[in-house]
mmCIF file of C-alpha atoms and ligand atoms in Angstrom:
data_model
loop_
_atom_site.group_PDB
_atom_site.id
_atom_site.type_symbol
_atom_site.label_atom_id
_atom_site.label_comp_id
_atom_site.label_asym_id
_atom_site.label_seq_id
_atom_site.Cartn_x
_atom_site.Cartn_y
_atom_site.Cartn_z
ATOM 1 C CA UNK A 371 16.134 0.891 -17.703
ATOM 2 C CA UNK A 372 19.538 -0.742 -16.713
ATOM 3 C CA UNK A 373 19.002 -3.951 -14.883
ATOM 4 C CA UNK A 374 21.385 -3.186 -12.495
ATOM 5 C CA UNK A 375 18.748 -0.707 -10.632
ATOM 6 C CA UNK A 376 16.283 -3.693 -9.627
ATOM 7 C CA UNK A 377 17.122 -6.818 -8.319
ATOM 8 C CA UNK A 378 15.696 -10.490 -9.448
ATOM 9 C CA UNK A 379 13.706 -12.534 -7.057
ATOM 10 C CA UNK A 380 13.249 -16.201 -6.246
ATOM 11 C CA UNK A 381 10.660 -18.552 -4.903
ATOM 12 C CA UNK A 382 11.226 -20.401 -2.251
ATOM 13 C CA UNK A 383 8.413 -22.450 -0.455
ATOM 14 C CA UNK A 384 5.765 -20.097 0.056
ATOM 15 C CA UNK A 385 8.148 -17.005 0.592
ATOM 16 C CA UNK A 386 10.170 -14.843 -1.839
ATOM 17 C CA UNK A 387 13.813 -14.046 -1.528
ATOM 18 C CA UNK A 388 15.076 -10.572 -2.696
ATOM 19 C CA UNK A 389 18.413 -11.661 -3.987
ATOM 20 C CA UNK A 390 20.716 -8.757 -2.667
ATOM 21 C CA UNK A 391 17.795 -7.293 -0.732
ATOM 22 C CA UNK A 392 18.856 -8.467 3.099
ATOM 23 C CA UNK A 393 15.342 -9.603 4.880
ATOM 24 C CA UNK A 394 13.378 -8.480 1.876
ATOM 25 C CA UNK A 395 10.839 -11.138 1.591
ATOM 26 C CA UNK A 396 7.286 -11.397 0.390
ATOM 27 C CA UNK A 397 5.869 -12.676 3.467
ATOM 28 C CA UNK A 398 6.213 -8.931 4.672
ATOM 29 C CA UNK A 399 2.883 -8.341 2.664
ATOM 30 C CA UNK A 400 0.612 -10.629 5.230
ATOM 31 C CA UNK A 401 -3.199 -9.710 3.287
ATOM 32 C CA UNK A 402 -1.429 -12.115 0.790
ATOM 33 C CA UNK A 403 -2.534 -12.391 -3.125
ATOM 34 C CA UNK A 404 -5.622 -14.325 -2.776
ATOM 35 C CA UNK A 405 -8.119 -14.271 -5.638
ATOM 36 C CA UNK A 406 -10.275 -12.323 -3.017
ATOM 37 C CA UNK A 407 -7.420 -9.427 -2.092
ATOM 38 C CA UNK A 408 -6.674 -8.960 -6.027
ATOM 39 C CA UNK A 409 -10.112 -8.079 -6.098
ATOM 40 C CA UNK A 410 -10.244 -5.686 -2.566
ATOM 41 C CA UNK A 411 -7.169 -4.193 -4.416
ATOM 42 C CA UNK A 412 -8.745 -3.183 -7.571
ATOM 43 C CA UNK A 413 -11.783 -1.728 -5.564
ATOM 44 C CA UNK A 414 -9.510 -0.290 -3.696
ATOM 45 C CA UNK A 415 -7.466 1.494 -6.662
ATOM 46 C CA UNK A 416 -10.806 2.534 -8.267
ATOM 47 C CA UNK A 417 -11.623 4.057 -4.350
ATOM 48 C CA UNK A 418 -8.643 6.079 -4.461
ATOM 49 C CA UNK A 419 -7.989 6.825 -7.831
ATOM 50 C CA UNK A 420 -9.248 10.398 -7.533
ATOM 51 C CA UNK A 421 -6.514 11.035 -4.789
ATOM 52 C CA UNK A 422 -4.363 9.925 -6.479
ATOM 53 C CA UNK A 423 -4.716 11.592 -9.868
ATOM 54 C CA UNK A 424 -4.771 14.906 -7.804
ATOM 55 C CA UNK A 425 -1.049 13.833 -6.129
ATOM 56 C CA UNK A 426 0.167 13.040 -9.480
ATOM 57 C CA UNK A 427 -1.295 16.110 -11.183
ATOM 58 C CA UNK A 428 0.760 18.432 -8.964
ATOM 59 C CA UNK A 429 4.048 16.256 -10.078
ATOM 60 C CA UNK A 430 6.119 18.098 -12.522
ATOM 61 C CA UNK A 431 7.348 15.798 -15.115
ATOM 62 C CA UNK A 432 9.685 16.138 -17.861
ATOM 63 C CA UNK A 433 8.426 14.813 -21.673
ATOM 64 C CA UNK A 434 9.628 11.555 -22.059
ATOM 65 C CA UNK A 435 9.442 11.029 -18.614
ATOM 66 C CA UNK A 436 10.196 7.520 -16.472
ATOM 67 C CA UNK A 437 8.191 6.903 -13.488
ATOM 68 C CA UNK A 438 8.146 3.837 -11.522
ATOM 69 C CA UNK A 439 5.408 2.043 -9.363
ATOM 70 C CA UNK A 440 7.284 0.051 -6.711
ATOM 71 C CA UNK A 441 4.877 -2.541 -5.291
ATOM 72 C CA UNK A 442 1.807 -1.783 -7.822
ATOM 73 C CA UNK A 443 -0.025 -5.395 -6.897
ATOM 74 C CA UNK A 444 -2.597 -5.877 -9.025
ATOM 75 C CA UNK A 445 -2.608 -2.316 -11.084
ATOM 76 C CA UNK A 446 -1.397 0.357 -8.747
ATOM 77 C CA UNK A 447 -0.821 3.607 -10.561
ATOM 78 C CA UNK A 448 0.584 2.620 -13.408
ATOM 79 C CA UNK A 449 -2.522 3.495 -15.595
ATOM 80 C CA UNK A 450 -2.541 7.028 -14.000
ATOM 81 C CA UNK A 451 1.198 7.252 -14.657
ATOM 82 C CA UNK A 452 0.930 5.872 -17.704
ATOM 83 C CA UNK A 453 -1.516 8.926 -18.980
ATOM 84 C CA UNK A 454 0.527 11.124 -17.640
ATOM 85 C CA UNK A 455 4.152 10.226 -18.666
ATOM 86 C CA UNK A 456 2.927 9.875 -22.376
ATOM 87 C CA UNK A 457 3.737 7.849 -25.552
ATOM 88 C CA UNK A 458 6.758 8.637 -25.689
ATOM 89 C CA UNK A 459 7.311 8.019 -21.669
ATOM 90 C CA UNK A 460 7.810 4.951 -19.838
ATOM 91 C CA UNK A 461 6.578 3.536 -16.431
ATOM 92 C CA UNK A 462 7.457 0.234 -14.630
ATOM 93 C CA UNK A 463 5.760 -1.409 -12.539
ATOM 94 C CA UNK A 464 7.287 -3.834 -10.020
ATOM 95 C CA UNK A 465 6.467 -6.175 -6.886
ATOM 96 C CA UNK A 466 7.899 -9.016 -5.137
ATOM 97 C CA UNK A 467 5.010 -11.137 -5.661
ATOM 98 C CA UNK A 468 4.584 -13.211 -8.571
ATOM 99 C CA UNK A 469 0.579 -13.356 -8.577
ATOM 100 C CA UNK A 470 0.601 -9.822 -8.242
ATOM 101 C CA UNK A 471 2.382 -9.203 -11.155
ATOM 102 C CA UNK A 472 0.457 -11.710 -13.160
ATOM 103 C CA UNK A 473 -3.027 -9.549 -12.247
ATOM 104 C CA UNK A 474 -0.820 -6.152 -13.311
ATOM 105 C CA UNK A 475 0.139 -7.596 -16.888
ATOM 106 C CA UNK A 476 -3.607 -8.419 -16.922
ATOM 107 C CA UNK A 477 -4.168 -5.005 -16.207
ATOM 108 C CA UNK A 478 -2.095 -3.559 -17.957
ATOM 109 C CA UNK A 479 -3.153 -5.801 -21.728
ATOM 110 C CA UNK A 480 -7.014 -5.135 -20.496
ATOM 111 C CA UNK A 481 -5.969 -1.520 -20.373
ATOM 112 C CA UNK A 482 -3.810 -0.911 -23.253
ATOM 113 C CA UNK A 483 -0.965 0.492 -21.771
ATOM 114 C CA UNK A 484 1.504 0.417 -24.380
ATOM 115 C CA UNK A 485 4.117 2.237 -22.444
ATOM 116 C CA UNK A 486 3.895 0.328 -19.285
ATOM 117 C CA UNK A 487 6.059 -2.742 -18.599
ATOM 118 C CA UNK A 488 5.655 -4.820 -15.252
ATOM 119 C CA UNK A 489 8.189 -6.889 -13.496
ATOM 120 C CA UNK A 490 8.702 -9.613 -10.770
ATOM 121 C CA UNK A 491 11.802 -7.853 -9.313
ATOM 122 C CA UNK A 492 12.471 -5.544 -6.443
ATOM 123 C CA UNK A 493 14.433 -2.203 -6.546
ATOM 124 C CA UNK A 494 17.940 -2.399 -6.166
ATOM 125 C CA UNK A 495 19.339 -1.512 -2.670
ATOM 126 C CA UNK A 496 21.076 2.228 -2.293
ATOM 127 C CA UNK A 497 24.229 0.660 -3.075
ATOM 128 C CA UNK A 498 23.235 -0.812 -6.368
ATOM 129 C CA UNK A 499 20.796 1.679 -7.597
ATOM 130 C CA UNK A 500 21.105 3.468 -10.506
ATOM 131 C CA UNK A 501 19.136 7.358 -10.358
ATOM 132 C CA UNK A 502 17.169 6.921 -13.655
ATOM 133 C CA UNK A 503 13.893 7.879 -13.032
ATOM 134 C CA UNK A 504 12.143 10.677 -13.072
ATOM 135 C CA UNK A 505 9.281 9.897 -10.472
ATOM 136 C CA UNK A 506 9.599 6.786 -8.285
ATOM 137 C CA UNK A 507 6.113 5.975 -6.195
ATOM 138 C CA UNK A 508 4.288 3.793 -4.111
ATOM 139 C CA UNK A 509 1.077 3.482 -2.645
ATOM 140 C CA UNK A 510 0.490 0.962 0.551
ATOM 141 C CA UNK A 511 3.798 -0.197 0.837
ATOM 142 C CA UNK A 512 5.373 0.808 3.530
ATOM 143 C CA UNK A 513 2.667 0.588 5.931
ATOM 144 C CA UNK A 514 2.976 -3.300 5.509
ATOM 145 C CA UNK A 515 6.882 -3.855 6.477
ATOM 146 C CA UNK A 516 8.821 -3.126 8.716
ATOM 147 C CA UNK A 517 11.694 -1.728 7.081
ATOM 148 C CA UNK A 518 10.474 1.432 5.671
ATOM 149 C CA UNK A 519 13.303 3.368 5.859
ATOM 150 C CA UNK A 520 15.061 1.236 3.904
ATOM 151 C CA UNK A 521 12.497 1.019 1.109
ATOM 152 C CA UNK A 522 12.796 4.999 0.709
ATOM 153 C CA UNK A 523 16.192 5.155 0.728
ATOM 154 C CA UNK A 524 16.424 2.631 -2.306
ATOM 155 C CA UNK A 525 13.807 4.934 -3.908
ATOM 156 C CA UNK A 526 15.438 8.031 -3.493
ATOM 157 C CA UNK A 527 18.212 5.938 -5.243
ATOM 158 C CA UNK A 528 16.369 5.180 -8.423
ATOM 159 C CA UNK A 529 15.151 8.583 -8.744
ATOM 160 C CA UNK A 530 17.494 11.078 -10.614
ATOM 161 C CA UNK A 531 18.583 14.615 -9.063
ATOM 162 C CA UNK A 532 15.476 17.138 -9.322
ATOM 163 C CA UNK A 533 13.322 14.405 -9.831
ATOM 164 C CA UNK A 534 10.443 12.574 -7.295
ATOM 165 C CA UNK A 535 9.862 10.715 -4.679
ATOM 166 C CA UNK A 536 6.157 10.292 -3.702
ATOM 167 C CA UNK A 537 4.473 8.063 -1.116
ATOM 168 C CA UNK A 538 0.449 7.439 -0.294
ATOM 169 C CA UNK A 539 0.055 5.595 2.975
ATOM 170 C CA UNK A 540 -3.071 4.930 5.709
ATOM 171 C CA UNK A 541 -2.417 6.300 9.229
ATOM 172 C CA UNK A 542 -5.105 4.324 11.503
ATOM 173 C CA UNK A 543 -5.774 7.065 13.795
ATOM 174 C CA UNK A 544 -8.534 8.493 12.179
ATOM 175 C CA UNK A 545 -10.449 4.777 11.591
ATOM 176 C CA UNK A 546 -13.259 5.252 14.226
ATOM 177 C CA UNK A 547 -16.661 4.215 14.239
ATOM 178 C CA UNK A 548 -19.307 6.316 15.674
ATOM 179 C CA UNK A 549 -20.556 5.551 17.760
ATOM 180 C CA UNK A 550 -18.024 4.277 19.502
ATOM 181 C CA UNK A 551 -17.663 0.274 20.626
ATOM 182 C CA UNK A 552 -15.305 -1.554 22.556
ATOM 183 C CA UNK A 553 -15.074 -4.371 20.168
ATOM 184 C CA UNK A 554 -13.928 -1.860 17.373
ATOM 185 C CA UNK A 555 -11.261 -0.358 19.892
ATOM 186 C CA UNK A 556 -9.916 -3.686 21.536
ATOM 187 C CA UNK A 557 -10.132 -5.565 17.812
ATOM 188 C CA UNK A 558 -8.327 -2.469 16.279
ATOM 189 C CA UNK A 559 -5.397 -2.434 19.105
ATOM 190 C CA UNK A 560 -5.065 -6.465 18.406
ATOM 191 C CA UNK A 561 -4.906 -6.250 14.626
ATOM 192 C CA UNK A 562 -2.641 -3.099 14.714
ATOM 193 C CA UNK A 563 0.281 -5.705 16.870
ATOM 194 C CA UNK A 564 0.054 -8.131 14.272
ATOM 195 C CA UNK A 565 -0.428 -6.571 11.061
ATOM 196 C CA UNK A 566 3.385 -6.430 10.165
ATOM 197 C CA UNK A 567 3.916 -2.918 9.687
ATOM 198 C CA UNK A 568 3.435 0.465 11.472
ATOM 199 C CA UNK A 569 -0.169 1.356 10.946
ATOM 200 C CA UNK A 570 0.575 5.387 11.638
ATOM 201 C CA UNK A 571 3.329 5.552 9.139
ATOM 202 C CA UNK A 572 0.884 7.896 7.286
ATOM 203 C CA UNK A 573 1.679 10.231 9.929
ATOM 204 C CA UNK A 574 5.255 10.216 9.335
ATOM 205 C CA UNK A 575 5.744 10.011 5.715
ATOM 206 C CA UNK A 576 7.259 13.792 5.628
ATOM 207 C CA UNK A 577 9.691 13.297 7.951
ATOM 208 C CA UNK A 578 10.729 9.984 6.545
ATOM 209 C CA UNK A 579 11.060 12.097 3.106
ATOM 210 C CA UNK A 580 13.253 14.164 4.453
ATOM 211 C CA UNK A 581 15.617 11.498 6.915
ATOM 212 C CA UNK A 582 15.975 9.794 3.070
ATOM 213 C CA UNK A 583 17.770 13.125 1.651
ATOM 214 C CA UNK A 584 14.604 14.827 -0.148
ATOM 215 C CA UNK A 585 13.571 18.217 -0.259
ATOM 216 C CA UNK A 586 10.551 20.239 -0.864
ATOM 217 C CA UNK A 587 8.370 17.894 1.325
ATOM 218 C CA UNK A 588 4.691 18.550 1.134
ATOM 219 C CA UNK A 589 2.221 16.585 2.585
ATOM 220 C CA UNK A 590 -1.514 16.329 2.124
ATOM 221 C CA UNK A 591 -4.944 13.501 3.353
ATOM 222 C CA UNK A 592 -7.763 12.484 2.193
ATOM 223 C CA UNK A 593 -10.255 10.797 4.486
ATOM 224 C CA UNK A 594 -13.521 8.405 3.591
ATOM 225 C CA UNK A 595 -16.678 7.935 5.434
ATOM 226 C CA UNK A 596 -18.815 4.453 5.241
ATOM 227 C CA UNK A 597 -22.143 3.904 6.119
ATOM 228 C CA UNK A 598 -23.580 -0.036 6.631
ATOM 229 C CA UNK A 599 -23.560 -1.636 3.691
ATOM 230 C CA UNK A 600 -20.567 -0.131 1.934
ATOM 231 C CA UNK A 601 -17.293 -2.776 1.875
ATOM 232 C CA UNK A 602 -15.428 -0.478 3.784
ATOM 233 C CA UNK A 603 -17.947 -0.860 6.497
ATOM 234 C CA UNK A 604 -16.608 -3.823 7.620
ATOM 235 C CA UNK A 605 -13.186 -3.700 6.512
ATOM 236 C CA UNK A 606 -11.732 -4.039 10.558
ATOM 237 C CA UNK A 607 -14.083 -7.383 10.530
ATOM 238 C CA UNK A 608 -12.344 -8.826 7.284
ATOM 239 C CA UNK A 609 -9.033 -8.139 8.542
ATOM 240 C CA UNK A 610 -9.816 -9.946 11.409
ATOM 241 C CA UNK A 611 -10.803 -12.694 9.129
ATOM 242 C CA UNK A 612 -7.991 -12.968 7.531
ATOM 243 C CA UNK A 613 -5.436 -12.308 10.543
ATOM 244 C CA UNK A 614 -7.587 -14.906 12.574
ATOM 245 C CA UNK A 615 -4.298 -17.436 12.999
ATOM 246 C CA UNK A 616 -2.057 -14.539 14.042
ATOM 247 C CA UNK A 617 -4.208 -12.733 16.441
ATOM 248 C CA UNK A 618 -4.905 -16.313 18.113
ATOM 249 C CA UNK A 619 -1.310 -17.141 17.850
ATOM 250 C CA UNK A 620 0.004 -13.437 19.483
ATOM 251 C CA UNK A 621 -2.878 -12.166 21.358
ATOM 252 C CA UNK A 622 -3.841 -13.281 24.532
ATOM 253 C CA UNK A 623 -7.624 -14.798 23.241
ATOM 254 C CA UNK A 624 -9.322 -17.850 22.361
ATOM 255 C CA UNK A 625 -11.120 -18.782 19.164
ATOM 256 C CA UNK A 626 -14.409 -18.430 21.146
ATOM 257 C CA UNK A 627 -13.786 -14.946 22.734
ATOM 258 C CA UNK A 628 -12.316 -13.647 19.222
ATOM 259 C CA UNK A 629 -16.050 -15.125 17.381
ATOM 260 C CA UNK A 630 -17.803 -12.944 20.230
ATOM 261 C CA UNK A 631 -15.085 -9.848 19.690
ATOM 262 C CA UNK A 632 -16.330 -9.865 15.902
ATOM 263 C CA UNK A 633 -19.600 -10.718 16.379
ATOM 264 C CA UNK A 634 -20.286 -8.105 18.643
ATOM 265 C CA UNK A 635 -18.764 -5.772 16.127
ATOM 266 C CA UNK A 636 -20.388 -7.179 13.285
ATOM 267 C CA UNK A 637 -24.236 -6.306 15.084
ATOM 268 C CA UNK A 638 -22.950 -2.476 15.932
ATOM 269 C CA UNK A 639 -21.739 -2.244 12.270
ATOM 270 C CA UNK A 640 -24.886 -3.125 11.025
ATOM 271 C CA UNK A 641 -27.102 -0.610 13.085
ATOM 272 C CA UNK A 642 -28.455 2.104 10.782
ATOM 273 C CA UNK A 643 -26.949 5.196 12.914
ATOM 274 C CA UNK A 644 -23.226 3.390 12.909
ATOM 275 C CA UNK A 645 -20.970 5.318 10.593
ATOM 276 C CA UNK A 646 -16.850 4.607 9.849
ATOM 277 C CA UNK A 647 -14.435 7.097 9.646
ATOM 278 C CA UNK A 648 -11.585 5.177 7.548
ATOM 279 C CA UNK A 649 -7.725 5.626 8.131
ATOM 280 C CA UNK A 650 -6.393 8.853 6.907
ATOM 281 C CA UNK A 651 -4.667 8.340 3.466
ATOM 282 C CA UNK A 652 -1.658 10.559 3.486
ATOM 283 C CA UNK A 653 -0.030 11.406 0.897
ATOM 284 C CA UNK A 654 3.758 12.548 0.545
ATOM 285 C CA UNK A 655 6.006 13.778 -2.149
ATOM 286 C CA UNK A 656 9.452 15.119 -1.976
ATOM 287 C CA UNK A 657 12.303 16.545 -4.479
ATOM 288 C CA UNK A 658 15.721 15.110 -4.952
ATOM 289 C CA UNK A 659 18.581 17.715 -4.457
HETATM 290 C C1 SAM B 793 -1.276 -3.295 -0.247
HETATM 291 S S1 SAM B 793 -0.550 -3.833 -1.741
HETATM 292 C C2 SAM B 793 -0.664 -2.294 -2.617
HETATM 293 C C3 SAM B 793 -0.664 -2.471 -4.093
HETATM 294 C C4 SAM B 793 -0.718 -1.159 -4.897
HETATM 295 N N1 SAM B 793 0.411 -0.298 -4.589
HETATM 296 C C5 SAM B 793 -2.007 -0.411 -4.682
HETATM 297 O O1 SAM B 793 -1.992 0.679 -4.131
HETATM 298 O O2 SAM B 793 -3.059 -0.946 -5.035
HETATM 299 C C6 SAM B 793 1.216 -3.938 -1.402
HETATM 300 C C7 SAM B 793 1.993 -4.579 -2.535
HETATM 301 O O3 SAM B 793 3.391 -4.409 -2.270
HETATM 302 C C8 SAM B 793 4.069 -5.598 -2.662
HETATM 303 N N2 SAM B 793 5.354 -5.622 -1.935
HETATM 304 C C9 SAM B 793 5.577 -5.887 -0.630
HETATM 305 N N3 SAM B 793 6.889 -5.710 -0.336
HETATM 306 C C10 SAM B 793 7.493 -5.317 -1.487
HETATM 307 C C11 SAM B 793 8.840 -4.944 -1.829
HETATM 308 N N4 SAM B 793 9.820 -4.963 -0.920
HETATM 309 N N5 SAM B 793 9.109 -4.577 -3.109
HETATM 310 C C12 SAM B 793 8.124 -4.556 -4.038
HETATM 311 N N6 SAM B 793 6.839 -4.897 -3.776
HETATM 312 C C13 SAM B 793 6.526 -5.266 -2.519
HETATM 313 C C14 SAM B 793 3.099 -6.701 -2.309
HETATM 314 O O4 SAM B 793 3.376 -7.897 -3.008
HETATM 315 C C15 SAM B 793 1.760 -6.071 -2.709
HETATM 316 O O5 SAM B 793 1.458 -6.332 -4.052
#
């Protein structure tokens, strides 16, 4: 792949500059790349890997194919791509964070994926891009910044005429628990102002396929039930935990009232009869003209 259709990245401080990129930084991703959310990632892929392999399945691709994984953390889809372009394909994984993309070279030697390369770059704004690839995706990207549009239109960029564009995002409207609590309502409204992206972008994935120039937009979901004592359980509760600073920095609460918020939540999650609906994982694909 030409290097002109990604662009390098830079450390500074704790945040990463997109050279090129305008306001393309890491601190977009706010879950971070803790030891603890490589690991909720990885669950995570293995959670939605059978999604997934169905999206990809129904994917048309060309032997010798090129797909890319833009933002694939800690593995993404690059082993699902990487079955599916072949030997004699080629897949690429990239993100903007540097610990991510040591975990995905883990991956990816633990794994054996001989055509897979990963790198610490971003892809190349429209103007730069070159259309090389056959399938461009990503999964849980543009749900955490805020310039989605932008993202898309850089990946309908990379992606050559006739080939893919395909997107898997949550929408939050479906995450419920039944029964219903106010704690999970009023912590879910808080979290959703602070979490850095639009947390219904799920919802509009098709028509943000088609504002980026695709055609042939289908859309499908998938949704996931929990029951205590599954992770996803309490997923609203570790979110909270790990958006503690911002909530108490944006949202009109103190430390003592947000311990009582999850606590309360924590004791309803708990109860036996208290089941989660998770977000609705839409998924998204779209032609190139
Ligand atoms: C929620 S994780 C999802 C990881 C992976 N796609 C998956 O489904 O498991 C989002 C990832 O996107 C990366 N990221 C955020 N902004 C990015 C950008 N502009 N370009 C590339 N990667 C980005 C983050 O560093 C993080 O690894």
């Amino acid at each position: 792949m030409s290097q002109a259709s990604t662009t390098p990245v830079r450390e500074v401080g704790s945040s990463t500059v997109v050279e090129g990129v305008e306001g393309v930084e890491a601190v977009d991703y706010r879950l971070g790349s803790s030891g603890a959310e490589q690991e909720r990632l990885l669950a995570q892929c293995a959670l939605l890997r059978p999604a997934a392999a169905a999206l990809l399945d129904t994917i048309p691709l060309p032997p010798q194919a090129k797909a890319l994984d833009l933002g694939c953390g800690p593995l993404g889809v690059l082993d699902l791509l990487s079955e599916r372009v072949g030997p004699a394909g080629s897949v690429t994984g990239l993100d903007t964070d540097h610990r991510m993309i040591g975990w995905a070279r883990e991956s990816v030697a633990e794994l054996g994926l001989d055509n897979v390369e990963v790198r610490h770059e971003a892809l190349a704004p429209v103007s730069a891009a070159e259309a090389v690839y056959d399938l461009v995706h990503c999964r849980l990207l543009l749900i955490n910044t805020t310039h989605p549009r932008r993202i898309l239109g850089s990946m309908a960029a990379a992606v050559r005429p006739g080939g893919w564009v395909a997107v898997q995002e949550f929408d939050w409207a479906t995450w419920q628990c039944d029964p219903p609590h106010p704690s999970w309502s009023r912590l879910k409204a808080l979290l959703s102002e602070v979490f850095g992206g639009d947390v219904h972008i799920g919802a509009r994935l098709p028509g943000l396929l088609s504002d980026a120039g695709l055609t042939d937009v289908r859309a499908t979901a998938h949704a996931y039930y929990w029951r205590p004592g599954d992770r996803y359980q309490t997923l609203l509760l570790s979110f909270a935990h790990l958006f503690r600073d911002r909530l108490l920095e944006h949202a009109a609460l103190t430390p003592g009232e947000l311990d009582s918020l999850t606590g309360a939540l924590r004791e309803h999650l708990e109860q036996p009869g208290t089941t989660v609906r998770e977000s609705l994982l839409v998924q998204a694909w779209a032609r190139k003209p």
